[in-house]
Every structure is written in C-alpha cells, then in structure tokens.
Tab-separated table of C-alpha atoms in Angstrom:
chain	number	residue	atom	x	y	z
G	95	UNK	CA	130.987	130.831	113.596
G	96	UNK	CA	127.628	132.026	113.608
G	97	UNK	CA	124.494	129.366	114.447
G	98	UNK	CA	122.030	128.890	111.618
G	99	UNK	CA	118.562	129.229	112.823
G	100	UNK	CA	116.178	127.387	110.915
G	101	UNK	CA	113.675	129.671	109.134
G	102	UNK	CA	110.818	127.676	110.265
G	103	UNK	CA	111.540	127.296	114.263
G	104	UNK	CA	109.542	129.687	115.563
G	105	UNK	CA	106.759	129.842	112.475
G	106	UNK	CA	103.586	128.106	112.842
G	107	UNK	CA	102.985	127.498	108.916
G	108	UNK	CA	100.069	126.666	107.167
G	109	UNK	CA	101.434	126.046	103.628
G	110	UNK	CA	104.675	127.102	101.418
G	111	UNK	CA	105.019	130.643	99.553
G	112	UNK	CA	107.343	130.091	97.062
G	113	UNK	CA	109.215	127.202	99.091
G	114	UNK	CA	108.954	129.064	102.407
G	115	UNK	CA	106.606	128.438	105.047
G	116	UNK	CA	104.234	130.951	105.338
G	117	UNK	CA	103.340	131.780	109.530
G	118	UNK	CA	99.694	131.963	110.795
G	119	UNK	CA	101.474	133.425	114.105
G	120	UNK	CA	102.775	136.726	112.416
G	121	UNK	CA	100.628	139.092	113.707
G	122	UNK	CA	101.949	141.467	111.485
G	123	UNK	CA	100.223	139.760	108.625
G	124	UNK	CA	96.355	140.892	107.918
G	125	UNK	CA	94.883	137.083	107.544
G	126	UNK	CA	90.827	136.985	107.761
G	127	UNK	CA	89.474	136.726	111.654
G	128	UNK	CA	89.194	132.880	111.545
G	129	UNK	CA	93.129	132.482	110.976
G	130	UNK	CA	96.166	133.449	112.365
G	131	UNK	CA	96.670	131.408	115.902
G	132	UNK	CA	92.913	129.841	115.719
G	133	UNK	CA	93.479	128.357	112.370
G	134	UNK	CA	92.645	124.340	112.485
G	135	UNK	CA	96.157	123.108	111.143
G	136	UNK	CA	97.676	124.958	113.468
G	137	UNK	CA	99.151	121.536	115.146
G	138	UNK	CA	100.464	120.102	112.653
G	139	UNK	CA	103.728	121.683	112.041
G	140	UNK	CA	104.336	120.800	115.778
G	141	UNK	CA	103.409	117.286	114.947
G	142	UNK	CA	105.619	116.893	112.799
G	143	UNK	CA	108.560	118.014	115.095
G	144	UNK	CA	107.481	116.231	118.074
G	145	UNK	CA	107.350	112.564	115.508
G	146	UNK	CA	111.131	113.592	114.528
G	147	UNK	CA	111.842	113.876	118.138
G	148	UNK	CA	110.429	110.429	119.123
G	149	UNK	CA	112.060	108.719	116.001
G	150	UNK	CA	115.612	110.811	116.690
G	151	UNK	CA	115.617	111.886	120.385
G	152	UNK	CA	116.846	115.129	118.801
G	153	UNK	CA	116.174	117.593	122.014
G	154	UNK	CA	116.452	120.379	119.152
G	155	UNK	CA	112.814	118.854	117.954
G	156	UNK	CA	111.238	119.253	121.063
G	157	UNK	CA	112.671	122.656	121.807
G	158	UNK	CA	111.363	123.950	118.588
G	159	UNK	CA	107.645	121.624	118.537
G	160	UNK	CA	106.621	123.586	122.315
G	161	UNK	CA	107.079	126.765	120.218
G	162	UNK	CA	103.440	126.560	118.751
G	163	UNK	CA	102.484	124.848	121.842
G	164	UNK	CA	103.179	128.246	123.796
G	165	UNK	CA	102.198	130.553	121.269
G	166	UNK	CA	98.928	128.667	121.211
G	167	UNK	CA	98.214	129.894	124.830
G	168	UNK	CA	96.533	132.955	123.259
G	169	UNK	CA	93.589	130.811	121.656
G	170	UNK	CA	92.817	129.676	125.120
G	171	UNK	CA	93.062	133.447	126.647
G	172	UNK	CA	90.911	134.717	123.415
G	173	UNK	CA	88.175	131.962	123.271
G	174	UNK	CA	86.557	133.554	120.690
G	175	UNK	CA	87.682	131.464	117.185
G	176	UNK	CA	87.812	128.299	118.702
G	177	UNK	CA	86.232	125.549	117.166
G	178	UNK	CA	85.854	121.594	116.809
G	179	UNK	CA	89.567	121.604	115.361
G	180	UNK	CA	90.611	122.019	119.086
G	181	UNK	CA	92.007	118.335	118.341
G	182	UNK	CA	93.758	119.146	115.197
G	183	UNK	CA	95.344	122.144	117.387
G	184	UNK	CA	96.673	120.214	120.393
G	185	UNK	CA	96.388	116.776	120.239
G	186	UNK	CA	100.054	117.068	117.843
G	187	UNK	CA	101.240	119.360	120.096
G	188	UNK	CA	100.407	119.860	123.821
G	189	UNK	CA	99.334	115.548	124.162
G	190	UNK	CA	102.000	114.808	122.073
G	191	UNK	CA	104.390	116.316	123.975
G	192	UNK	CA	102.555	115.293	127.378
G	193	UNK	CA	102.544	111.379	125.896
G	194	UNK	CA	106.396	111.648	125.254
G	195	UNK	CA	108.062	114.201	127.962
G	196	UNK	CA	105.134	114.228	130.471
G	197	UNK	CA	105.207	117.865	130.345
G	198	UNK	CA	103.027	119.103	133.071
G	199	UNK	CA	101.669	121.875	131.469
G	200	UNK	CA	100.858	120.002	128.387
G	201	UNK	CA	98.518	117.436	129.691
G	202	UNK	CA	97.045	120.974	131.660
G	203	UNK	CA	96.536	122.569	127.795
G	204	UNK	CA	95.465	119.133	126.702
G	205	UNK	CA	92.736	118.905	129.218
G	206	UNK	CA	91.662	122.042	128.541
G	207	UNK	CA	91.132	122.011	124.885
G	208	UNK	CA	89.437	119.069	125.569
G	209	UNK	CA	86.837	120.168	127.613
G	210	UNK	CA	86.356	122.977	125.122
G	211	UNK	CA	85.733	119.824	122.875
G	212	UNK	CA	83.589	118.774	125.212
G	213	UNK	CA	81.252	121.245	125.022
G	214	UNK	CA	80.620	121.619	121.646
G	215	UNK	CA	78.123	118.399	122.390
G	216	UNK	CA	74.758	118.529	121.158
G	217	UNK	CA	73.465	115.710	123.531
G	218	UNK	CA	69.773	114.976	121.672
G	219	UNK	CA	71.506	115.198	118.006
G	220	UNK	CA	74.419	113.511	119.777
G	221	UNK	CA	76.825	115.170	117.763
G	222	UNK	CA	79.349	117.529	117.889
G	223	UNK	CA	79.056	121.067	116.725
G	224	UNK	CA	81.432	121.646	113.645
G	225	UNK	CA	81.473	125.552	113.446
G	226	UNK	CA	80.480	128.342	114.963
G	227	UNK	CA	78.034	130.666	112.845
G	228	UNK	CA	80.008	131.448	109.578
G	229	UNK	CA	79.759	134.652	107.170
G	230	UNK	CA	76.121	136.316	106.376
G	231	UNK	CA	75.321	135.063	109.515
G	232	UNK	CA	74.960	131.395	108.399
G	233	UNK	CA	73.257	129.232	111.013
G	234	UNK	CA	75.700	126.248	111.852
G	235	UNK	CA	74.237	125.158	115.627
G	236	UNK	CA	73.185	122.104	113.368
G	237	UNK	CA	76.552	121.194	111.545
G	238	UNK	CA	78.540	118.228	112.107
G	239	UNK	CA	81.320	117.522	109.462
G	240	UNK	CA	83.352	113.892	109.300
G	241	UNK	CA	86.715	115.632	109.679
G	242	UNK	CA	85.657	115.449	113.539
G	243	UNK	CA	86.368	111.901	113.238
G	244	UNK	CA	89.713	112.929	113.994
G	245	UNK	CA	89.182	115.475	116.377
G	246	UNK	CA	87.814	112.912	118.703
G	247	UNK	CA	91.106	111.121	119.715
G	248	UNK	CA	91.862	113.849	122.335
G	249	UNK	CA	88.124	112.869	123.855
G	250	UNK	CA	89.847	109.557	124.205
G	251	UNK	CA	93.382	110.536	125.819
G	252	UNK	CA	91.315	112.726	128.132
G	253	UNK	CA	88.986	109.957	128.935
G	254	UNK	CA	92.597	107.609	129.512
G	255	UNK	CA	94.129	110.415	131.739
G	256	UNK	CA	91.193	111.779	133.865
G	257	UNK	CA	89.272	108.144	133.708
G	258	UNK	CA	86.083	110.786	133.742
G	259	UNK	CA	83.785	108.382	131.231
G	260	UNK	CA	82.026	111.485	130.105
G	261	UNK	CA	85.121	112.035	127.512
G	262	UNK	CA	84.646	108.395	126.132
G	263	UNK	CA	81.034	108.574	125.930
G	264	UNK	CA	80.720	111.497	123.806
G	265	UNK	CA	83.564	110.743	121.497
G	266	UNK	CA	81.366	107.246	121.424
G	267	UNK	CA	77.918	108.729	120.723
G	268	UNK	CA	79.544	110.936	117.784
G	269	UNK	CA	81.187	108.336	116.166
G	270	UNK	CA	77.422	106.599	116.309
G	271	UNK	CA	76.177	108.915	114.956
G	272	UNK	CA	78.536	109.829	111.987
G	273	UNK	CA	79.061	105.364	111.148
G	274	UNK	CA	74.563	106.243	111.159
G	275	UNK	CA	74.510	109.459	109.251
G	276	UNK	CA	77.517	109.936	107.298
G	277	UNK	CA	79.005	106.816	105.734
G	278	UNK	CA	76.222	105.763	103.028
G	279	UNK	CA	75.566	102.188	101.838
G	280	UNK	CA	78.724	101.903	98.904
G	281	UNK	CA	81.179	103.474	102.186
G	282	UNK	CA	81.797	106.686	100.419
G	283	UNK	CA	81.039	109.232	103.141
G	284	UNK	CA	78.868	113.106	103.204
G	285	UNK	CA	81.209	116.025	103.842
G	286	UNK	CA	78.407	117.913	105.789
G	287	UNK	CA	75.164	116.886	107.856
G	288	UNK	CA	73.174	119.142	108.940
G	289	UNK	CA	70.564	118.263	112.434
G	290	UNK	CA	67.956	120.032	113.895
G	291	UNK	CA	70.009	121.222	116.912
G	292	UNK	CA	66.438	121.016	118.863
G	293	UNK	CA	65.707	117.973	117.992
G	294	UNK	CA	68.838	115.969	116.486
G	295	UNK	CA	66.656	115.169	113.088
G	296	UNK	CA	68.452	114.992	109.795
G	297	UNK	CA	67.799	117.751	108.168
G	298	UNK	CA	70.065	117.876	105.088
G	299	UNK	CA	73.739	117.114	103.849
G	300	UNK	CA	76.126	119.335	101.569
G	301	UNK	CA	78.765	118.937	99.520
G	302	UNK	CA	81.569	121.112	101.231
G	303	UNK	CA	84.774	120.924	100.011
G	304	UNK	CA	83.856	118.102	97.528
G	305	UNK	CA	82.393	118.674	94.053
G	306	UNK	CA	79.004	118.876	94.786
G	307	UNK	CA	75.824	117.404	97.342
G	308	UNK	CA	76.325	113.126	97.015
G	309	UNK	CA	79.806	113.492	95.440
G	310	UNK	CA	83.002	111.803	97.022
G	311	UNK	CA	85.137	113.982	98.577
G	312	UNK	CA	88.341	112.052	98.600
G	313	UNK	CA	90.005	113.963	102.151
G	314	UNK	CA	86.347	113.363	103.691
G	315	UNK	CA	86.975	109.576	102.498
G	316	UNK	CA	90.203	109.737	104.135
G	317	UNK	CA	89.145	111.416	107.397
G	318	UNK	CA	86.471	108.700	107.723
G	319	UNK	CA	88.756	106.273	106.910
G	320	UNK	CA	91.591	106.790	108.947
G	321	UNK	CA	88.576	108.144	111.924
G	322	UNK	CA	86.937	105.091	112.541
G	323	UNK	CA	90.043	102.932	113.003
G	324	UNK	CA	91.374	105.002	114.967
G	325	UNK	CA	87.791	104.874	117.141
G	326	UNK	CA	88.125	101.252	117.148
G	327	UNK	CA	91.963	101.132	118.375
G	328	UNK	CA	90.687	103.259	121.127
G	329	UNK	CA	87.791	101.628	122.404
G	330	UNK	CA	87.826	98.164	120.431
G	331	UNK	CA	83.894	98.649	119.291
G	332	UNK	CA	84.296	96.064	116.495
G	333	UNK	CA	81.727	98.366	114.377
G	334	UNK	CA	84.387	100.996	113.995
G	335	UNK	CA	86.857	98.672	112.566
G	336	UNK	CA	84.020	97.532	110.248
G	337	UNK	CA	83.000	100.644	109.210
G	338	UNK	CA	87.071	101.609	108.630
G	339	UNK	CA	87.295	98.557	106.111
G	340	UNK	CA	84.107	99.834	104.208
G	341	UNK	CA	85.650	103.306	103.394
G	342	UNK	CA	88.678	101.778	103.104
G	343	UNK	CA	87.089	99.676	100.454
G	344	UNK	CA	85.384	102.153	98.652
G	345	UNK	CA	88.216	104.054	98.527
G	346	UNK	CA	91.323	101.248	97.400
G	347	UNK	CA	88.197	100.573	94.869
G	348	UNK	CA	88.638	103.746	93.812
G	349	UNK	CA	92.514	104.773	93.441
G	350	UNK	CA	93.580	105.513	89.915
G	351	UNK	CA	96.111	103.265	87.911
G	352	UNK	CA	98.558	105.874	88.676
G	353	UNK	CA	98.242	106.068	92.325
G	354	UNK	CA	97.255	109.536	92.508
G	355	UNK	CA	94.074	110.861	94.344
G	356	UNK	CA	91.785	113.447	93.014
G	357	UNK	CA	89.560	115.738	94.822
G	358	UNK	CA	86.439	114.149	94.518
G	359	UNK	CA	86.356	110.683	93.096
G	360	UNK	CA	83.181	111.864	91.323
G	361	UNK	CA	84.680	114.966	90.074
G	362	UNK	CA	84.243	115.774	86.227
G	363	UNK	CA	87.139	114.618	84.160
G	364	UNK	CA	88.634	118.073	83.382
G	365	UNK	CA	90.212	119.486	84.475
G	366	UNK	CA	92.622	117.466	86.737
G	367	UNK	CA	92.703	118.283	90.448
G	368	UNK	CA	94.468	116.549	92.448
G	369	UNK	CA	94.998	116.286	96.754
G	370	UNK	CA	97.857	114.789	98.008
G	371	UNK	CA	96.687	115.080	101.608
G	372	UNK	CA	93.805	112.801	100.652
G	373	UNK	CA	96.464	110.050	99.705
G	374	UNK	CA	98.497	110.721	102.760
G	375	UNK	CA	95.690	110.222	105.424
G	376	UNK	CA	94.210	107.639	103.714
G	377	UNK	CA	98.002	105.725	103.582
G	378	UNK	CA	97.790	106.367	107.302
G	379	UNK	CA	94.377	104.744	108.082
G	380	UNK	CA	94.860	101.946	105.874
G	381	UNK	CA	98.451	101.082	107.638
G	382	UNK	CA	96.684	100.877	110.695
G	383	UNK	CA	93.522	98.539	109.783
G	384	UNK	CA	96.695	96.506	107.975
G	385	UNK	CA	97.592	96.235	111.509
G	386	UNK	CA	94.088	95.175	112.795
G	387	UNK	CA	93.206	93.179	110.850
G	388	UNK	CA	94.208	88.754	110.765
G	389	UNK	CA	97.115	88.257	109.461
G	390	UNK	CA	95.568	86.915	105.750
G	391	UNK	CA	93.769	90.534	105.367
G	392	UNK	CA	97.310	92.767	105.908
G	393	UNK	CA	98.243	92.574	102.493
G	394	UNK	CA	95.410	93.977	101.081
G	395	UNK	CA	95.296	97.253	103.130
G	396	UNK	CA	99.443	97.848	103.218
G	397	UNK	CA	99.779	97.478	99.744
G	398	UNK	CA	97.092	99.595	98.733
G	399	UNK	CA	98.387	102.524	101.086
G	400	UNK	CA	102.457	101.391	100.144
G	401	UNK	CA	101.464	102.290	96.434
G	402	UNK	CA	100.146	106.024	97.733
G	403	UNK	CA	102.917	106.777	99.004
G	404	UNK	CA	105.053	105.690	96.383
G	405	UNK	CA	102.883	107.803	94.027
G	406	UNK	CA	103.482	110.549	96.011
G	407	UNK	CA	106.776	110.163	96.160
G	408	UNK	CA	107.722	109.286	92.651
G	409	UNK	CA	105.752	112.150	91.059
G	410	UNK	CA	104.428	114.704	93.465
G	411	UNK	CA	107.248	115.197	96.055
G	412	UNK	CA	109.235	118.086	95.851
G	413	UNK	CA	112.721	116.791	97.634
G	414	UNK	CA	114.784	120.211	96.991
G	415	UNK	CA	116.778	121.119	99.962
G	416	UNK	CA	115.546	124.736	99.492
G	417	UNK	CA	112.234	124.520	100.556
G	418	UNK	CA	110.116	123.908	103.225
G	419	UNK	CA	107.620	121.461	102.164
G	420	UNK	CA	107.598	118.149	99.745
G	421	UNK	CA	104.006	117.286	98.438
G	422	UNK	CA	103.298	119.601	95.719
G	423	UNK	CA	99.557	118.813	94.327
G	424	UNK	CA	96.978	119.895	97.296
G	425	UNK	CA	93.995	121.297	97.101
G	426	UNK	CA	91.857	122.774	100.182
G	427	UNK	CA	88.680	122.021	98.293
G	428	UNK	CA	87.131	121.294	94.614
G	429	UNK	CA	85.775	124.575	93.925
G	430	UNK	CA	88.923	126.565	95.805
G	431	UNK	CA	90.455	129.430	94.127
G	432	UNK	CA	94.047	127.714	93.915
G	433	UNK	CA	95.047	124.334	93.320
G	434	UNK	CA	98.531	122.251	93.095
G	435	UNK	CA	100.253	123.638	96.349
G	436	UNK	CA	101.652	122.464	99.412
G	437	UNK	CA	99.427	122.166	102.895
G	438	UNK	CA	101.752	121.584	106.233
G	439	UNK	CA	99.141	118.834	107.078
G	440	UNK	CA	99.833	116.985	103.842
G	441	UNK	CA	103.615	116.578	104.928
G	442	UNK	CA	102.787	115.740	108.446
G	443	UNK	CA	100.601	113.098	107.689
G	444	UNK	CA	103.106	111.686	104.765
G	445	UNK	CA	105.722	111.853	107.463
G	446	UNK	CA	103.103	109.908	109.633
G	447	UNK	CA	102.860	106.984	107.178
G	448	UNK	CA	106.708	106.398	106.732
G	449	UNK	CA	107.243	106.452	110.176
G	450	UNK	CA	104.430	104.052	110.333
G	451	UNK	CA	106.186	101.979	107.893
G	452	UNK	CA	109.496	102.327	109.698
G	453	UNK	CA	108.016	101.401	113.018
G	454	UNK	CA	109.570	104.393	114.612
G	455	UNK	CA	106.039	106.239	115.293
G	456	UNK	CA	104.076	106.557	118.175
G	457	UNK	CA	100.253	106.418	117.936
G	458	UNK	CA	99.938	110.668	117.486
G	459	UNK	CA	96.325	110.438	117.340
C-alpha cells in the first residue's frame, strides 16, 4: 500500500489558500523580496510540530519540524532580509529542537541567529532595531516595535547556554526601555516608537497595524502582554511581571461579552474585524501570569484567557478534517487588504494555550 505523505511536511506555510497551506519555501512562487524563506512566521509551523512531538514523542514530528529548520539555512547564507524576527524564525525551531533533542547543530543555528539579534542593538537608544529601511526608502535605523518583546526570549536561552551576560543585558535594557516607552499609563501599549538612532530621544510613535496613532492594537496588546511575563519568568525582575498584569488588565478590561477580540479595541464600530491571533497570544500570556501569580490572583487571569479560547473554539474554529488550519477570523492589520483568514501563527499559539492547559507544554519561548 502506498504511504500518504502529508501535504504540509515539507511546506513552510504562512496561512491557508482555500484550506491548504500555502509555502513561503516554494521558490517557484513570485512572493515580494521580504518573503519567501526570510518571512517572520517562518517558525511557527515548526513550532507547532516540535510541541506535538514533546506532548506525543511522535519521532514523525520531529522528522518533519527540522524540515524548516534546514531549509532555513539559506537566510543565514543570504543575510540580506534578515530582521528582528530572527526569534520568531528559530527560537520554535532550531532552540526548540536543541531544548528537546540537544541537536548539535541547532543550538549552532540558535546561537547564530542570536547574535544576528544581537546586533541589531542600538546601545544609546537601548533598543533594538525593528526593520531594516522599508519601501521609498523609508528611514527605520530609529524603529523599535513591541512585537520584539517576543523576539527577546532567544537573547535569554543564549544568555542560559553561552553564560556570555551580554545576551541578558540587552534583552534587559530593551525590555526597559519598551515597559518606559511603550506601555502608556491605562497599560494599552504603542505599536511603533520611533528614537533618534543618534541620540536614543523619542521622537514619535505610529499606529502600525492598529487603527490609527494612540489606538489599541489588540495583537500589540497581546505581544506586550504575553512579552513581559515571559521577561519576568526569565530573569525574575518583578517590574516585568507588573507591567504583564497591567496589559493584562487593560486588556481582560477590554474583551467583549462574546469573547471575541477585535483588531483594535478602539476601532470604529463597523465594520467588524476581528483577530483571532490576538486572543490566542493573549490566552497564552495570561496562562502564564495565572501561574505567577499567589495562589488568590490565578483565577482571575485563567479564566479570563479559558473564555478566549472557548470563544475561539465555539465560533471561530474551523475543525474540518480537510484543511490545514482551524482559526478562521485573522487579520494581519486594521487597514489590510483582506480580513477573516487563517495565519499559521494563530494556530500555533492556540495550540500553545491548550497544551498549556493540558500541562503537556514545554516553555517554547
């Protein structure tokens, strides 16, 4: 009889065409400059794998997670694309495979991307570089973004595996600077912030993906949210932890009767946009300050992120067989061309959460 292949093994998807994973890897696709194998979710799909490994020991999940790890070689060879998303790109895939195998040549990539990371540091802003210079030549020396909150965790593993403080320090300083700059006074956070690169002033924020400049982008909430406790569980700075519960408490101040989160919590009425992977990061973050927190607090935080993901699943999961992903209502950003579809990073971090819930995951980030 002949072996089924999954379709997906040796893609490196993005988001779902008509049910099917689409595959930034396919060179044979045109995609614009900045995709293809540099594109930030890049590690998720591999994250997702290597978390069905640990809570299986399935082999065939590891066998097909160090796909994207290897075909992700060529960002290293190419340079040119690479970007503050380094961590997005391997931390689910060559340290998560390093942190459960101790693949050799995983901690190697690891170390590698972040020194790349590394690099990016502006040390009188003390902040690290977002993107490089974007289309019409748009100056970004200056950018820092709170998604980075995130990207930091693999300046902590390298810190934990070389013991080089440098790592820890600048993971440290950013996180200073985003609890100083980006989280304002209710805990909603700013997208963007621009510095003076020369002289680490503020110069100005933007609104990004969100609505608009001092709106409430809800996956900037998240990142922020789920960024700082992470921060904390990696260095124990009680300010992270602090600064986790005020987003967190701007946002579970925020969640609509019917669970589901919008774009921008200051978004117009109409029309109706929502983004799932806002509700699955934030489930994530708020799981793990549950978890942080003395034992009177937990209740507040788990059932805030156990109704997200009941939302989700109860009215924006697609569970068909046929198709390669399950939340259904994403949204890249407010003002994006297309709305309501599926984003592999959505799935990986809903996956995250019920594992979390399960207690069969391992701390990815």
């Amino acid at each position: 009889m002949e072996q089924v292949v999954p379709r997906s093994r040796e893609k490196i998807p993005a988001t779902a065409i008509d049910g099917v994973h689409d595959d930034r890897s396919d060179t044979s696709r045109e995609w614009n400059p900045d995709d293809g194998l540099n594109w930030w979710t890049n590690g998720f799909w591999g994250g997702m794998l290597w978390m069905m490994y640990h809570a299986t020991g399935k082999e065939e999940y590891a066998q097909a997670a160090r796909i994207s790890e290897e075909k992700m070689d060529q960002c290293f060879e190419q340079y040119y694309g690479l970007h503050h998303d380094v961590g997005f790109m391997w931390i689910p895939t060559a340290v998560a495979d390093y942190r459960l195998t101790g693949n050799e040549d995983s901690r190697r990539r690891g170390m590698h991307a972040a020194n790349l990371l590394a690099g990016r540091f502006n040390p009188v802003g003390k902040f690290i570089r977002a993107w490089n210079d974007g289309a019409n030549d748009t100056d970004t020396r200056g950018w820092a973004i709170i998604d980075c909150m995130l990207n930091l965790n693999l300046l902590y593993w390298a810190y934990k595996e070389s013991r080089d403080p440098r790592f820890r320090q600048i993971a440290m300083a950013h996180a200073d600077t985003a609890m100083e700059h980006f989280v304002r006074g209710d805990g909603s956070v700013k997208h963007i912030v621009e510095f003076n690169p020369e002289t680490g002033e503020e110069v100005c924020d933007y609104g990004g993906q969100g609505y608009a400049p001092g709106s409430s982008w809800t996956r900037g909430q998240s990142w922020g949210l789920y960024g700082f406790i992470l921060s904390y569980l990696h260095t124990g700075r009680e300010a992270y932890l602090d600064t986790a519960k005020k987003i967190a408490h701007y946002f579970m101040a925020n969640i609509p009767e019917d669970g589901l989160i919008p774009v921008d919590f200051r978004q117009p009425a109409e029309p109706v946009l929502y983004d799932d992977t806002a509700a699955a990061i934030a489930a994530c973050g708020l799981i793990e300050i549950a978890g942080a927190v003395p034992e009177l607090e937990k209740e507040l935080y788990l059932s805030a992120a156990v109704k997200l993901l009941k939302s989700l699943d109860e009215k924006h999961c697609d569970w068909n067989g046929n198709t390669d992903c399950f939340l259904t209502c994403c949204s890249s950003a407010y003002h994006a061309a297309k709305h309501n579809h599926s984003l592999v990073y959505a799935d990986s971090y809903f996956l995250e959460a019920i594992l979390k819930l399960r207690g069969t995951d391992f701390l990815l980030w």
